[in-house]
Every structure is written in C-alpha cells, then in structure tokens.
Amino acid sequence: MQLTVWTYEGPPHVGAMRVATGMKGLHYVLHAPQGDTYADLLFTMIERRGERPPVTYTTFQARDLGTDTAELFQKSARDAYERFQPQAMIVGASCTAELIQDDPAGLALTMGLPCPIIALDLPSYSHKENWGAAETFYQIVRQLADKARVAPPREGRRPRANILGPTALGFRHRDDVQEITRLLGDLGIDVHVTAPLGSTPLAIAGLGEADFNVVLYPEIAHEAARWLEKTFGQKHNKTVPIGVGATREFIAEVCALAGIAAPADADAGRMPWWSRSVDSTYLTGKRVFIFGDATHAIAAARIARDELGFEVVGLGCYNREFARDIRAAAKLYGVEPLITDDYLAVEEAIAAASCELVLGTQMERHIAKRLRLPCAVISAPVHVQDFPARHSPQMGFEGANVIFDTWVHPLVMGLEEHLLTMFRDDFEFSDAAGPSHLGHGAATPAHAEAPAMADAAEAPTPAAVAAHVEAGGWSAEATRELMKIPFFVRGKAKRNTERYASEKGVAAISVETLYEAKAHYAR
C-alpha cells in the first residue's frame, strides 16, 4: 500500500457495498470501526440516492478493543436481521477491522440466522474496489442461484437473457441498463433478470432460467458469467456495446446467442452522419489521451480512432486485473500502455503526450484543467455532475449520441473561448462597451484613450528573457503568446517550436523563437 491524497478505487468492501446498495432485499453487515462509515456519502451525496445503503456497521471504537469485539459483531448482525428482515445477508470486514482478525464471516455462519448468509473474504491490502464488487457478485450468484431452475424449452416463447454487471455508483449504469433493455426488446429478446442493480436474492435464484447472459461490465460480472456458463451452459457476449461499431457487433453477437436473425438496418444514431460531415473535419487527427477503467478506456480508444478520426496518443487503465486487455488494445494503436493507479504518473504521461483532448476520470478532469486541455469524463470514479438526472447512457446508439456530445463539446467550447479571448480587446466586445443592439450610443471603451505603448516598448534583453524562463525553457512572454494560438493547433505549434529550438541550440524560447519556428515550418 502507499499513502496518497487521491485514489481511483476504494478498498474492496466499498465494491461489496456497491453490489448490496444496487440490490433489494439484501443486507450487508460490515465489521468496521468508527470512521469507516464514510462510504454512505458516496451514495447519498455523489450518486444522490434517496435512501441510505443497506449496511449495518458494528462501529467499534478504540475502547472496545479491550473487550470482545466479536460479540459486538454478532449483536449487530442479529439486530440487523430483526430490523430489516432481509432475504439474504452478506457479511465482511473493512480494511481496518481486518487487522483485528475477528472473522465476521465465520461468526455469522454459526449464528443460525433464518436467512442465507454469504461470507465475504475481501483482502483489503491486496485487492481493490472493482475486484471486491466482482467477488461479492460471484459469491452471491454461486450461493443463491438454484441449480434446479433451468431454461424451459424455446418452443412458443421469445429468447430471454440476463443482464449482468450494473451496480450502484457505477458510471451511467442506470441509463445503460435502460438503453440495452430497450435494444434487446426491439430485437425480440426479453430480459429475465438484471443483476446486481435492481435485483433481489429471490431473483438471483432464477438466473439459470435464461437462455444466455449479457455482460455489460466485465470488471463486475465476468467471473459470475463464467460460473453460470459452467453450471447452466449459458453463453455470454464478448463485445461491450459502447460506440456505433461495437453496438452493431453486439447486436450481431446477441442475435447469434439468441438464435434469431440480426436486423439488416440497425439504427446507428447521429454520430456516423456527423463524422462524415464537413463540420467534423477541423477535429480530424486531434491527439487524444485516454485513461480509465479497462472497459471504458478500450471502447473510447476504438471510438476515437475509428468513428471520430482522432489519433490515440495514450491509453491506460487503473485496474490491473485487466492489464492484458489494455496491452492488447494499446498495441493496435501503436502506443505504450499505462497500467497504474498513481494519478501523478498519469499526469506526467498526459503532459508528455502533447495531446489536445483528454478522456478519463474525474482525476483526469482536474489534471487537464491544470494543463489547460479540453477533457471529457468517460469512466468512474466520477463526481456528482456525472450522475445526471436526465437519461444519459454510454451504451447503445443513444449512448453513441451522448458520447459524441460529451467529447466534441469541450473542443467546440474551447474554440469559442479562444475566439472570445482573441477579440477581447475589440471595441465591440469590450466590457465597457454598451449593447450593440441599442444603437451607436455605447460608452467609449475605457482602454481606447490609453496610449498604445506596445509598439514603443523596447524588446526584452536576453538577460530579461532568461530571467522569465519557465519550465520547459519557455519565457513568460513566449508562453503568453503561445496561449493566443487556437487550442486545436497549439500543441503542434508548441512541439514545432521546441524541436526548432533544439535544432538551433536555443536554450530559452522567446517570442522571436516562436515566430522563427513558425516561419521555418511554413516553408
């Protein structure tokens, strides 16, 4: 473990809490000290849920360590059952409680509570949140799915599938489920059970009655889907429907699993039309850096290159369990994969890539803001603004439309901001100018009377330039001049200038160096 001020994933018991909070009729008894109850805020404040997570904390304090904390856990578990009457309970320990080795799982199994008890072994010091969610869901499915309940014969009914993987606090999981449920319905496929999100322990018991499974989030559902395939013979999809191309492949794949014909004219949304339009040409070839969970990062790279014409200059993920998938995808784009949960390493990689758009998590949003780069959020972890009240999926054709808006708007708004900056000294755009639609009686701009001193100012001496050299060899004046260049060509101008300075042996880049480089590469 390492001390950090920001992390991409919480400990594994937070993943278990995401599964429990997404379900109904399931209660989580968490052996945890006072202070480890902060996770409630993730759901009530960030996801803006109308109810608290179904979690009972033992909440032992320092003074309790001299007594029997195991007895405290048993009392909490017994009280939780009597109060909430759940269909099933999961029990485990937080990362801090793990150190006192009370074995809450073993204690709960010996209590004789009148509901299924699912013991969780989530080692906090070797695994993290997504693994914890996947392990929790796998244990729930393995222990609650009734092996005697299998899919009935297909005669006289439509094919049906389970949707696996969505949880509470997931990035657009609620909206993705709605979109994929509608898509499957349009294909003639019924959804049998969606789990964990919106499911119950009783519904989990009937998972085997579906014909096949649809895995939306492999980080959460891959292991459970493998067990269902081994136990019930249920196949599952390999393509995650994020983006137009992936959604088309997903449709063909699930139709094959369902044994039905795939439609020839699947709706593709508006992204393909826009990508072919003249309006998109000024974004073609833009350099994009992508980082997030593996599923969303890999999907984003495909969309960026194949559907929007961007150039992928960086690709990485923070969940090491899917490092192999990221490495395979990075090889396709000719970039070095970045597998890390250190946000400082990510920031360093973004700065080195000289990209023009960042696609990442909430952390990359902050990094991009510091580096003055456009950014769009594509993956958890996210903040409250990425849990919109409106329908805003990432999957399916409507998800492709949302992605188009989310990615292109930061670039377009960056252009607008540049134009406002470019014309800020124009008399019609000055803050002191009156509204132009009120005639010619507008106030005279305050700066109009000021003498034009810029032309009379003497050129800075080499010593003065050297005194203002910033990181990377740029003087303050050259940096300000660089910022006047439109964002969508600024990166190229910066790279060309630095290459020119290196070739000419210029240590400090001045305004003159910037324009000499421009003239050199314009020949």
Coordinates of N, CA and C in Angstrom, one line a residue, residues 259-406:
G259 N -30.3 -17.1 -31.3 CA -30.8 -17.9 -32.4 C -31.8 -17.3 -33.2
I260 N -31.6 -15.9 -33.4 CA -32.6 -15.2 -34.3 C -31.8 -14.4 -35.3
A261 N -32.4 -13.9 -36.3 CA -31.7 -13.2 -37.4 C -31.5 -11.8 -36.9
A262 N -30.3 -11.3 -37.2 CA -29.9 -9.9 -36.9 C -30.5 -8.9 -37.9
P263 N -31.0 -7.8 -37.4 CA -31.6 -6.8 -38.4 C -30.6 -6.3 -39.3
A264 N -31.0 -6.0 -40.5 CA -30.0 -5.5 -41.6 C -29.8 -4.0 -41.5
D265 N -30.8 -3.3 -40.9 CA -30.7 -1.8 -40.9 C -30.8 -1.3 -39.5
A266 N -29.9 -1.7 -38.6 CA -30.0 -1.2 -37.2 C -29.7 0.3 -37.2
D267 N -30.5 1.0 -36.3 CA -30.3 2.4 -36.2 C -29.0 2.7 -35.6
A268 N -28.3 3.6 -36.2 CA -26.9 3.9 -35.8 C -26.7 5.3 -35.2
G269 N -27.9 6.0 -34.9 CA -27.8 7.3 -34.3 C -27.2 8.4 -35.2
R270 N -26.7 9.5 -34.6 CA -26.3 10.6 -35.4 C -24.8 10.7 -35.6
M271 N -24.0 10.0 -34.7 CA -22.6 10.1 -34.8 C -22.0 9.8 -36.2
P272 N -22.4 8.7 -36.8 CA -21.8 8.4 -38.2 C -22.0 9.5 -39.2
W273 N -23.2 10.1 -39.1 CA -23.5 11.2 -40.1 C -22.6 12.4 -39.8
W274 N -22.4 12.7 -38.5 CA -21.6 13.9 -38.2 C -20.2 13.7 -38.5
S275 N -19.7 12.4 -38.3 CA -18.3 12.1 -38.6 C -18.0 12.2 -40.1
R276 N -19.0 12.1 -40.9 CA -18.8 12.2 -42.4 C -19.0 13.6 -42.9
S277 N -19.5 14.5 -42.0 CA -19.9 15.9 -42.4 C -18.7 16.8 -42.5
V278 N -18.8 17.9 -43.2 CA -17.7 18.9 -43.3 C -17.4 19.5 -41.9
D279 N -18.4 19.6 -41.1 CA -18.2 20.2 -39.8 C -17.2 19.5 -38.9
S280 N -17.0 18.2 -39.2 CA -16.1 17.4 -38.3 C -14.7 17.5 -38.7
T281 N -14.4 18.1 -39.9 CA -13.0 18.0 -40.4 C -12.0 18.7 -39.6
Y282 N -12.4 19.8 -38.9 CA -11.4 20.5 -38.2 C -11.0 19.8 -36.9
L283 N -11.7 18.7 -36.6 CA -11.3 17.9 -35.4 C -10.5 16.6 -35.8
T284 N -10.5 16.3 -37.1 CA -9.8 15.1 -37.6 C -8.3 15.2 -37.2
G285 N -7.8 14.1 -36.7 CA -6.4 14.0 -36.4 C -6.1 14.5 -35.0
K286 N -7.0 15.0 -34.2 CA -6.7 15.5 -32.9 C -6.1 14.4 -32.0
R287 N -5.1 14.8 -31.3 CA -4.4 13.9 -30.4 C -5.1 13.7 -29.1
V288 N -5.5 12.4 -28.8 CA -6.3 12.2 -27.6 C -5.6 11.2 -26.7
F289 N -5.6 11.5 -25.4 CA -5.1 10.6 -24.3 C -6.3 10.0 -23.6
I290 N -6.2 8.7 -23.3 CA -7.4 8.0 -22.8 C -6.9 7.2 -21.5
F291 N -7.7 7.4 -20.4 CA -7.4 6.7 -19.2 C -8.6 6.5 -18.4
G292 N -8.8 5.2 -17.9 CA -10.0 5.0 -17.0 C -10.0 3.5 -16.7
D293 N -11.2 3.0 -16.4 CA -11.3 1.5 -16.2 C -11.1 0.9 -17.6
A294 N -10.7 -0.4 -17.6 CA -10.3 -1.0 -18.9 C -11.5 -1.0 -19.9
T295 N -12.7 -1.4 -19.5 CA -13.8 -1.5 -20.4 C -14.1 -0.2 -21.1
H296 N -14.2 0.9 -20.4 CA -14.5 2.2 -21.0 C -13.3 2.8 -21.8
A297 N -12.1 2.5 -21.3 CA -10.9 3.0 -22.0 C -10.7 2.4 -23.3
I298 N -10.8 1.1 -23.4 CA -10.7 0.3 -24.6 C -11.8 0.8 -25.6
A299 N -13.0 0.9 -25.1 CA -14.1 1.3 -26.0 C -13.9 2.7 -26.5
A300 N -13.4 3.6 -25.6 CA -13.1 5.0 -26.0 C -12.0 5.1 -27.1
A301 N -11.0 4.3 -27.0 CA -9.9 4.3 -28.0 C -10.5 3.9 -29.4
R302 N -11.4 2.9 -29.4 CA -11.9 2.5 -30.7 C -12.8 3.6 -31.3
I303 N -13.6 4.2 -30.5 CA -14.5 5.3 -31.0 C -13.6 6.4 -31.5
A304 N -12.6 6.8 -30.7 CA -11.8 7.9 -31.0 C -11.1 7.8 -32.4
R305 N -10.5 6.6 -32.6 CA -9.8 6.4 -33.9 C -10.8 6.1 -35.1
D306 N -11.7 5.1 -34.8 CA -12.4 4.6 -35.9 C -13.7 5.3 -36.3
E307 N -14.2 6.1 -35.3 CA -15.5 6.7 -35.5 C -15.4 8.3 -35.5
L308 N -14.4 8.8 -34.9 CA -14.3 10.3 -34.9 C -13.0 10.8 -35.6
G309 N -12.1 9.9 -36.0 CA -10.9 10.3 -36.7 C -9.9 10.9 -35.8
F310 N -9.9 10.7 -34.5 CA -8.8 11.2 -33.7 C -7.6 10.3 -33.7
E311 N -6.5 10.8 -33.2 CA -5.3 10.0 -33.1 C -5.1 9.6 -31.6
V312 N -5.0 8.4 -31.3 CA -4.8 7.9 -29.9 C -3.3 8.0 -29.6
V313 N -2.9 8.9 -28.7 CA -1.5 9.0 -28.3 C -1.2 8.5 -26.9
G314 N -2.2 8.0 -26.2 CA -2.0 7.5 -24.9 C -3.2 6.6 -24.5
L315 N -3.0 5.5 -23.8 CA -4.1 4.6 -23.4 C -3.7 3.8 -22.2
G316 N -4.5 3.9 -21.2 CA -4.2 3.2 -19.9 C -5.4 2.9 -19.1
C317 N -5.2 2.1 -18.0 CA -6.2 1.8 -17.0 C -5.6 1.7 -15.7
Y318 N -6.5 1.8 -14.6 CA -6.0 1.7 -13.3 C -6.3 0.3 -12.6
N319 N -7.2 -0.5 -13.2 CA -7.5 -1.8 -12.7 C -6.6 -2.9 -13.3
R320 N -5.6 -3.3 -12.5 CA -4.5 -4.2 -13.0 C -5.1 -5.5 -13.4
E321 N -6.2 -5.9 -13.0 CA -6.8 -7.2 -13.3 C -7.0 -7.3 -14.9
F322 N -7.1 -6.1 -15.5 CA -7.4 -6.1 -17.0 C -6.2 -5.5 -17.7
A323 N -5.1 -5.6 -17.2 CA -3.9 -5.1 -17.8 C -3.6 -5.8 -19.2
R324 N -3.9 -7.1 -19.3 CA -3.6 -7.8 -20.5 C -4.5 -7.2 -21.6
D325 N -5.8 -6.9 -21.3 CA -6.7 -6.3 -22.4 C -6.2 -4.9 -22.8
I326 N -5.7 -4.1 -21.9 CA -5.2 -2.8 -22.2 C -3.9 -2.9 -23.1
R327 N -3.1 -3.8 -22.7 CA -1.8 -4.0 -23.5 C -2.2 -4.4 -25.0
A328 N -3.1 -5.3 -25.1 CA -3.5 -5.8 -26.5 C -4.1 -4.6 -27.3
A329 N -4.9 -3.8 -26.6 CA -5.5 -2.6 -27.3 C -4.5 -1.6 -27.6
A330 N -3.6 -1.3 -26.7 CA -2.5 -0.3 -27.0 C -1.7 -0.7 -28.1
K331 N -1.4 -2.0 -28.3 CA -0.7 -2.5 -29.4 C -1.3 -2.1 -30.8
L332 N -2.7 -2.1 -30.8 CA -3.4 -1.8 -32.0 C -3.2 -0.3 -32.4
Y333 N -3.0 0.5 -31.4 CA -2.8 2.0 -31.7 C -1.4 2.4 -31.7
G334 N -0.5 1.5 -31.5 CA 0.9 1.8 -31.5 C 1.4 2.7 -30.4
V335 N 0.8 2.6 -29.2 CA 1.2 3.4 -28.1 C 1.6 2.5 -26.9
E336 N 2.3 3.0 -26.0 CA 2.8 2.3 -24.8 C 1.6 2.2 -23.8
P337 N 1.2 1.1 -23.3 CA 0.1 1.0 -22.3 C 0.6 1.6 -21.0
L338 N -0.4 2.2 -20.3 CA -0.1 2.8 -19.0 C -1.0 2.1 -18.0
I339 N -0.4 1.2 -17.2 CA -1.2 0.5 -16.2 C -0.7 1.0 -14.8
T340 N -1.5 1.8 -14.2 CA -1.1 2.4 -12.9 C -2.3 2.9 -12.2
D341 N -2.2 3.0 -10.8 CA -3.2 3.7 -10.0 C -2.6 4.9 -9.4
D342 N -1.5 5.4 -9.9 CA -0.9 6.6 -9.4 C -1.2 7.8 -10.3
Y343 N -2.1 8.7 -9.8 CA -2.5 9.8 -10.6 C -1.4 10.7 -11.0
L344 N -0.3 10.8 -10.3 CA 0.8 11.6 -10.6 C 1.5 11.0 -11.9
A345 N 1.6 9.7 -12.0 CA 2.2 9.1 -13.2 C 1.3 9.4 -14.4
V346 N 0.0 9.4 -14.2 CA -0.9 9.7 -15.3 C -0.8 11.1 -15.7
E347 N -0.6 12.1 -14.8 CA -0.4 13.5 -15.1 C 0.9 13.6 -15.9
E348 N 1.9 13.0 -15.5 CA 3.2 13.1 -16.2 C 3.0 12.5 -17.6
A349 N 2.3 11.4 -17.8 CA 2.1 10.9 -19.2 C 1.3 11.8 -20.1
I350 N 0.3 12.4 -19.5 CA -0.6 13.3 -20.3 C 0.3 14.5 -20.7
A351 N 1.1 15.1 -19.8 CA 1.9 16.2 -20.2 C 2.9 15.8 -21.3
A352 N 3.5 14.6 -21.2 CA 4.5 14.2 -22.2 C 3.9 13.9 -23.5
A353 N 2.6 13.5 -23.6 CA 1.9 13.1 -24.8 C 1.6 14.3 -25.7
S354 N 1.6 15.5 -25.2 CA 1.2 16.7 -26.0 C -0.1 16.5 -26.7
C355 N -1.1 16.0 -25.9 CA -2.4 15.8 -26.5 C -3.2 17.0 -26.6
E356 N -4.3 16.9 -27.3 CA -5.3 18.0 -27.5 C -6.6 17.8 -26.9
L357 N -6.8 16.5 -26.4 CA -8.1 16.2 -25.7 C -7.7 15.0 -24.7
V358 N -8.3 15.1 -23.5 CA -8.1 14.1 -22.5 C -9.5 13.4 -22.3
L359 N -9.5 12.1 -22.3 CA -10.7 11.3 -22.0 C -10.3 10.5 -20.7
G360 N -11.0 10.7 -19.6 CA -10.6 10.0 -18.4 C -11.6 10.1 -17.3
T361 N -11.1 10.0 -16.1 CA -12.0 10.0 -14.9 C -12.1 11.4 -14.4
Q362 N -12.7 11.5 -13.2 CA -12.7 12.8 -12.5 C -11.3 13.4 -12.2
M363 N -10.3 12.5 -12.0 CA -9.0 12.9 -11.7 C -8.4 13.5 -12.9
E364 N -8.6 12.9 -14.1 CA -8.0 13.4 -15.4 C -8.7 14.8 -15.7
R365 N -9.9 15.0 -15.2 CA -10.6 16.3 -15.4 C -9.8 17.4 -14.7
H366 N -9.3 17.0 -13.5 CA -8.5 18.0 -12.7 C -7.2 18.2 -13.4
I367 N -6.6 17.1 -13.8 CA -5.2 17.2 -14.5 C -5.3 18.0 -15.7
A368 N -6.3 17.8 -16.5 CA -6.5 18.5 -17.8 C -6.7 20.0 -17.5
K369 N -7.5 20.3 -16.5 CA -7.7 21.7 -16.1 C -6.4 22.4 -15.8
R370 N -5.5 21.7 -15.0 CA -4.2 22.3 -14.7 C -3.4 22.5 -15.9
L371 N -3.5 21.6 -16.9 CA -2.7 21.6 -18.1 C -3.4 22.5 -19.2
R372 N -4.5 23.0 -18.9 CA -5.3 23.8 -19.9 C -5.6 23.0 -21.1
L373 N -6.2 21.8 -20.9 CA -6.6 21.0 -22.0 C -8.1 20.6 -21.9
P374 N -8.8 20.5 -23.0 CA -10.2 20.0 -23.0 C -10.2 18.6 -22.5
C375 N -11.3 18.3 -21.8 CA -11.4 17.0 -21.2 C -12.9 16.5 -21.1
A376 N -13.1 15.2 -21.3 CA -14.4 14.6 -21.1 C -14.3 13.4 -20.2
V377 N -15.2 13.2 -19.3 CA -15.2 12.1 -18.4 C -15.8 10.9 -19.1
I378 N -15.1 9.7 -19.1 CA -15.6 8.5 -19.7 C -15.7 7.3 -18.8
S379 N -15.3 7.5 -17.5 CA -15.2 6.3 -16.6 C -15.2 6.8 -15.2
A380 N -15.7 5.8 -14.3 CA -15.6 6.0 -12.9 C -14.1 6.0 -12.5
P381 N -13.7 6.7 -11.4 CA -14.5 7.4 -10.5 C -14.9 8.8 -11.0
V382 N -16.1 9.2 -10.7 CA -16.7 10.4 -11.1 C -17.3 11.2 -10.0
H383 N -17.6 12.5 -10.2 CA -18.3 13.3 -9.2 C -19.7 13.4 -9.5
V384 N -20.4 14.3 -8.7 CA -21.9 14.4 -8.8 C -22.4 14.8 -10.1
Q385 N -21.6 15.6 -10.9 CA -22.1 16.1 -12.2 C -22.2 15.0 -13.2
D386 N -21.5 13.9 -12.9 CA -21.6 12.8 -13.9 C -22.7 11.7 -13.4
F387 N -23.6 12.1 -12.6 CA -24.8 11.3 -12.3 C -26.0 12.2 -12.6
P388 N -26.2 12.5 -13.9 CA -27.2 13.4 -14.3 C -28.6 12.9 -14.0
A389 N -29.6 13.8 -13.8 CA -31.0 13.4 -13.6 C -31.6 12.9 -14.9
R390 N -31.1 13.4 -16.0 CA -31.6 13.1 -17.3 C -31.1 11.7 -17.8
H391 N -31.7 11.2 -18.8 CA -31.2 9.9 -19.4 C -30.0 10.2 -20.2
S392 N -28.9 9.6 -19.8 CA -27.6 9.9 -20.4 C -26.7 8.6 -20.5
P393 N -27.1 7.6 -21.3 CA -26.3 6.4 -21.3 C -25.0 6.5 -22.0
Q394 N -24.2 5.5 -21.9 CA -22.9 5.4 -22.7 C -23.0 4.3 -23.7
M395 N -24.0 3.4 -23.5 CA -24.1 2.2 -24.4 C -25.3 2.3 -25.4
G396 N -25.2 1.5 -26.4 CA -26.2 1.6 -27.5 C -26.0 2.8 -28.4
F397 N -27.0 2.9 -29.3 CA -26.9 4.0 -30.3 C -27.1 5.4 -29.6
E398 N -28.0 5.4 -28.7 CA -28.3 6.6 -27.9 C -27.0 7.0 -27.1
G399 N -26.4 6.0 -26.6 CA -25.1 6.2 -25.9 C -24.1 6.8 -26.8
A400 N -24.0 6.4 -28.0 CA -23.1 6.9 -29.0 C -23.4 8.4 -29.2
N401 N -24.7 8.8 -29.3 CA -25.0 10.2 -29.4 C -24.5 11.0 -28.2
V402 N -24.7 10.4 -27.0 CA -24.3 11.1 -25.8 C -22.7 11.3 -25.8
I403 N -22.0 10.2 -26.2 CA -20.6 10.3 -26.3 C -20.1 11.4 -27.3
F404 N -20.8 11.4 -28.4 CA -20.5 12.5 -29.4 C -20.6 13.8 -28.8
D405 N -21.7 14.1 -28.1 CA -21.9 15.4 -27.5 C -20.8 15.7 -26.4
T406 N -20.6 14.6 -25.6 CA -19.7 14.8 -24.4 C -18.2 15.1 -24.9

